[in-house]
Short mmCIF file of C-alpha atoms in Angstrom, two decimals:
data_model
loop_
_atom_site.label_atom_id
_atom_site.label_comp_id
_atom_site.label_asym_id
_atom_site.label_seq_id
_atom_site.Cartn_x
_atom_site.Cartn_y
_atom_site.Cartn_z
CA ASP A 6 -0.12 0.00 0.02
CA ALA A 7 1.32 3.74 -0.81
CA GLY A 8 0.30 4.80 2.65
CA VAL A 9 -2.06 7.77 3.12
CA ILE A 10 -1.72 10.35 0.18
CA GLN A 11 -2.49 13.95 0.37
CA SER A 12 -2.73 16.11 -2.43
CA PRO A 13 -1.64 18.62 -3.31
CA ARG A 14 1.76 18.88 -1.54
CA HIS A 15 1.96 22.39 -1.55
CA GLU A 16 -0.85 25.37 -2.35
CA VAL A 17 -0.20 28.91 -2.61
CA THR A 18 -3.45 30.75 -3.11
CA GLU A 19 -4.57 34.31 -2.77
CA MET A 20 -6.75 35.55 0.58
CA GLY A 21 -10.36 34.90 -0.02
CA GLN A 22 -10.18 32.23 -2.45
CA GLU A 23 -11.54 28.87 -1.81
CA VAL A 24 -8.90 25.81 -0.96
CA THR A 25 -9.51 21.98 -1.01
CA LEU A 26 -7.39 19.72 0.58
CA ARG A 27 -7.70 15.85 -0.31
CA CYS A 28 -6.61 12.94 1.48
CA LYS A 29 -6.82 9.25 0.36
CA LEU A 30 -7.01 6.70 3.21
CA ILE A 31 -5.08 3.18 3.57
CA SER A 32 -7.24 0.82 2.19
CA GLY A 33 -9.58 -0.72 4.47
CA HIS A 34 -8.87 2.03 7.28
CA ASN A 35 -12.22 3.26 8.70
CA SER A 36 -10.76 6.39 10.80
CA LEU A 37 -9.72 9.48 9.36
CA PHE A 38 -8.23 12.44 11.27
CA TRP A 39 -7.38 15.91 10.09
CA TYR A 40 -4.70 17.89 11.83
CA ARG A 41 -3.06 21.39 11.34
CA GLN A 42 0.39 22.44 12.52
CA THR A 43 2.11 25.82 12.87
CA MET A 44 4.92 27.16 14.75
CA MET A 45 3.11 28.77 17.24
CA ARG A 46 0.19 25.97 18.10
CA GLY A 47 1.94 22.73 17.07
CA LEU A 48 -0.16 19.97 15.97
CA GLU A 49 -4.01 20.79 16.59
CA LEU A 50 -6.57 18.07 15.68
CA LEU A 51 -9.46 19.55 13.61
CA ILE A 52 -11.79 16.61 13.16
CA TYR A 53 -12.14 13.21 13.39
CA PHE A 54 -14.07 10.84 11.34
CA ASN A 55 -15.34 7.18 12.31
CA ASN A 56 -16.81 5.09 9.44
CA ASN A 57 -17.30 8.04 7.47
CA VAL A 58 -19.31 9.69 10.26
CA PRO A 59 -17.70 12.68 12.03
CA ILE A 60 -17.11 11.77 15.57
CA ASP A 61 -15.49 14.94 16.71
CA ASP A 62 -15.14 18.42 15.04
CA SER A 63 -14.63 20.55 18.03
CA GLY A 64 -11.17 21.55 16.39
CA MET A 65 -12.53 23.06 13.36
CA PRO A 66 -11.56 26.52 13.56
CA GLU A 67 -14.50 28.32 12.11
CA ASP A 68 -17.37 27.91 9.82
CA ARG A 69 -14.73 28.73 7.05
CA PHE A 70 -13.49 25.12 7.52
CA SER A 71 -15.56 22.25 6.44
CA ALA A 72 -14.65 18.49 6.22
CA LYS A 73 -16.34 15.65 4.10
CA MET A 74 -15.95 11.80 3.57
CA PRO A 75 -17.68 11.29 0.19
CA ASN A 76 -16.79 7.72 0.12
CA ALA A 77 -14.82 5.34 2.64
CA SER A 78 -11.56 5.97 1.24
CA PHE A 79 -11.27 9.66 0.55
CA SER A 80 -11.70 12.96 2.39
CA THR A 81 -11.70 16.42 1.61
CA LEU A 82 -10.87 19.81 3.94
CA LYS A 83 -12.12 22.80 2.37
CA ILE A 84 -11.47 26.49 3.54
CA GLN A 85 -13.91 29.01 2.20
CA PRO A 86 -12.69 31.89 1.98
CA SER A 87 -8.91 31.44 3.11
CA GLU A 88 -6.95 33.49 5.26
CA PRO A 89 -3.20 34.40 5.77
CA ARG A 90 -3.64 32.92 9.18
CA ASP A 91 -4.92 29.65 7.73
CA SER A 92 -1.12 28.85 6.28
CA ALA A 93 0.01 26.01 7.81
CA VAL A 94 0.83 22.17 7.27
CA TYR A 95 -2.21 20.36 7.05
CA PHE A 96 -1.99 16.69 7.77
CA CYS A 97 -4.35 13.65 7.46
CA ALA A 98 -4.07 10.51 8.96
CA SER A 99 -5.94 7.20 8.88
CA ARG A 100 -6.37 4.27 11.19
CA GLY A 101 -7.93 0.59 10.89
CA GLU A 102 -11.02 -0.69 12.86
CA GLY A 103 -9.38 -1.81 16.28
CA GLY A 104 -5.77 -0.69 15.49
CA ALA A 105 -3.63 1.60 17.67
CA GLU A 106 -1.72 3.10 14.94
CA ALA A 107 -2.50 5.94 12.88
CA PHE A 108 -0.42 6.40 9.48
CA PHE A 109 -0.16 10.21 8.57
CA GLY A 110 0.15 11.51 5.27
CA GLN A 111 3.23 13.65 4.12
CA GLY A 112 1.04 16.72 4.55
CA THR A 113 0.13 19.94 2.40
CA ARG A 114 1.80 23.05 2.85
CA LEU A 115 -0.83 25.53 2.44
CA THR A 116 0.20 29.38 2.10
CA VAL A 117 -2.38 32.10 1.85
CA VAL A 118 -0.97 35.53 0.86
CA ASP B 5 -8.28 15.14 28.80
CA ALA B 6 -5.25 14.12 30.54
CA LYS B 7 -2.56 16.38 30.38
CA THR B 8 1.18 15.51 29.40
CA THR B 9 4.51 17.05 30.48
CA GLN B 10 7.67 16.60 28.52
CA PRO B 11 10.93 18.13 28.58
CA ASN B 12 11.28 20.64 25.69
CA SER B 13 14.62 19.03 24.23
CA MET B 14 17.31 16.53 25.03
CA GLU B 15 20.74 15.57 23.60
CA SER B 16 22.19 12.21 23.02
CA ASN B 17 25.31 10.88 21.57
CA GLU B 18 24.93 8.29 18.65
CA GLU B 19 24.89 4.76 19.77
CA GLU B 20 24.03 5.78 23.20
CA PRO B 21 20.74 4.97 24.89
CA VAL B 22 18.01 7.54 25.06
CA HIS B 23 15.55 7.92 27.84
CA LEU B 24 12.57 10.25 27.07
CA PRO B 25 10.45 11.04 30.05
CA CYS B 26 6.66 11.78 30.16
CA ASN B 27 4.46 12.89 32.91
CA HIS B 28 0.83 12.40 32.61
CA SER B 29 -0.30 12.26 36.21
CA THR B 30 -3.99 12.96 35.34
CA ILE B 31 -4.23 9.80 33.27
CA SER B 32 -7.46 7.52 33.84
CA GLY B 33 -7.45 3.94 34.21
CA THR B 34 -8.52 2.96 30.72
CA ASP B 35 -6.37 5.62 28.75
CA TYR B 36 -3.39 3.75 26.77
CA ILE B 37 -0.11 5.79 26.47
CA HIS B 38 0.90 6.36 22.65
CA TRP B 39 4.15 7.66 21.75
CA TYR B 40 4.71 9.10 17.91
CA ARG B 41 7.55 10.84 16.41
CA GLN B 42 7.77 13.54 13.93
CA LEU B 43 10.77 13.32 11.73
CA PRO B 44 11.77 16.99 10.13
CA SER B 45 9.50 17.65 7.25
CA GLN B 46 7.54 14.44 7.77
CA GLY B 47 4.25 13.68 9.30
CA PRO B 48 4.21 12.05 12.90
CA GLU B 49 4.93 8.23 12.74
CA TYR B 50 3.56 5.84 15.45
CA VAL B 51 6.53 4.29 17.93
CA ILE B 52 4.99 2.58 20.19
CA HIS B 53 1.72 1.93 22.77
CA GLY B 54 1.07 0.53 26.11
CA LEU B 55 -1.39 0.20 28.82
CA THR B 56 0.15 -1.07 32.24
CA SER B 57 2.92 -3.33 31.34
CA ASN B 58 6.18 -2.59 30.01
CA VAL B 59 6.40 -2.96 25.93
CA ASN B 60 9.13 -3.37 23.28
CA ASN B 61 9.00 -3.36 19.59
CA ARG B 62 11.56 -3.23 17.05
CA MET B 63 11.77 0.78 17.18
CA ALA B 64 11.88 1.12 20.97
CA SER B 65 10.75 0.12 24.39
CA LEU B 66 8.10 1.94 26.94
CA ALA B 67 8.35 1.77 30.38
CA ILE B 68 5.66 2.44 32.49
CA ALA B 69 5.39 3.46 36.09
CA GLU B 70 3.40 1.38 38.47
CA ASP B 71 0.74 4.32 39.11
CA ARG B 72 0.77 4.97 35.46
CA LYS B 73 1.67 8.85 36.42
CA SER B 74 4.47 8.65 34.41
CA SER B 75 6.60 6.57 31.55
CA THR B 76 9.51 6.56 29.61
CA LEU B 77 10.55 5.97 26.01
CA ILE B 78 13.81 4.13 25.57
CA LEU B 79 15.77 4.23 22.38
CA HIS B 80 18.55 1.59 22.89
CA ARG B 81 21.06 2.84 20.56
CA ALA B 82 20.24 6.21 19.12
CA THR B 83 21.25 6.76 15.68
CA LEU B 84 21.26 10.46 13.62
CA ARG B 85 17.75 8.99 11.73
CA ASP B 86 16.42 9.35 15.36
CA ALA B 87 16.22 13.13 15.68
CA ALA B 88 13.02 14.26 15.76
CA VAL B 89 10.29 15.44 18.06
CA TYR B 90 8.75 12.77 20.37
CA TYR B 91 5.35 13.05 21.35
CA CYS B 92 3.68 11.28 24.75
CA ILE B 93 -0.12 10.98 24.13
CA PRO B 94 -2.53 9.59 26.85
CA ASN B 95 -5.16 8.26 24.67
CA LEU B 96 -8.64 9.14 25.85
CA GLY B 97 -10.46 6.44 27.45
CA GLY B 98 -10.21 4.46 24.33
CA THR B 99 -11.72 6.73 21.84
CA TYR B 100 -8.05 7.09 19.92
CA LYS B 101 -8.48 10.75 19.50
CA TYR B 102 -4.79 11.57 19.19
CA ILE B 103 -3.83 15.10 21.06
CA PHE B 104 -0.51 16.09 20.59
CA GLY B 105 1.36 18.32 22.98
CA THR B 106 4.62 20.21 22.40
CA GLY B 107 6.81 17.11 22.82
CA THR B 108 10.33 16.77 23.48
CA ARG B 109 12.76 17.40 20.49
CA LEU B 110 15.76 15.09 20.54
CA LYS B 111 19.13 16.05 18.99
CA VAL B 112 21.54 13.25 18.24
CA LEU B 113 25.37 14.08 18.22
CA ALA B 114 27.52 12.34 15.96
#
């Protein structure tokens, strides 16, 4: 398996534009996590899905952020409209049923100018 | 949520053992203790986890205090590739919702 795949790896966008980050889970995994990492705030859990259902979205910063799982193997994180303070590295991670180990993608570095 | 305390940074010489401590005094009885590490410019990766007993795997050993208020990640022979930020994460009541703290930045000296 190629592991968790995130795209794009880098994204530069202008303030106010819509940004969509994508994540492909490892085949057979049923839990999905989105994280954001900045120097100031470290790694923050944004949202956690289990079996395609959002279980905890308390970390989503505000209504500009939304996350979906249109199917069991794919997720998107959308920011609309984007702001410079959204600049960060965004990671997704997946985990198998009953597993203890979460597998992280390589991340998407987002820069909003 | 269980709170953790880890040293901000540690140094080790190559080929020597490293003991990375973590205090999690508010941990509950059903919380597993997970350790992850993040190498430069990469996503975090799983290292090891345990509940009450000491655990070993190919990467490291985990020593858990009898009262479970602290644990120590042991790298038996540090290499330059082990230079990373190490995170201790109590797993919240089996929810497996990983909340990362600030971790310990390990520097390995050649």
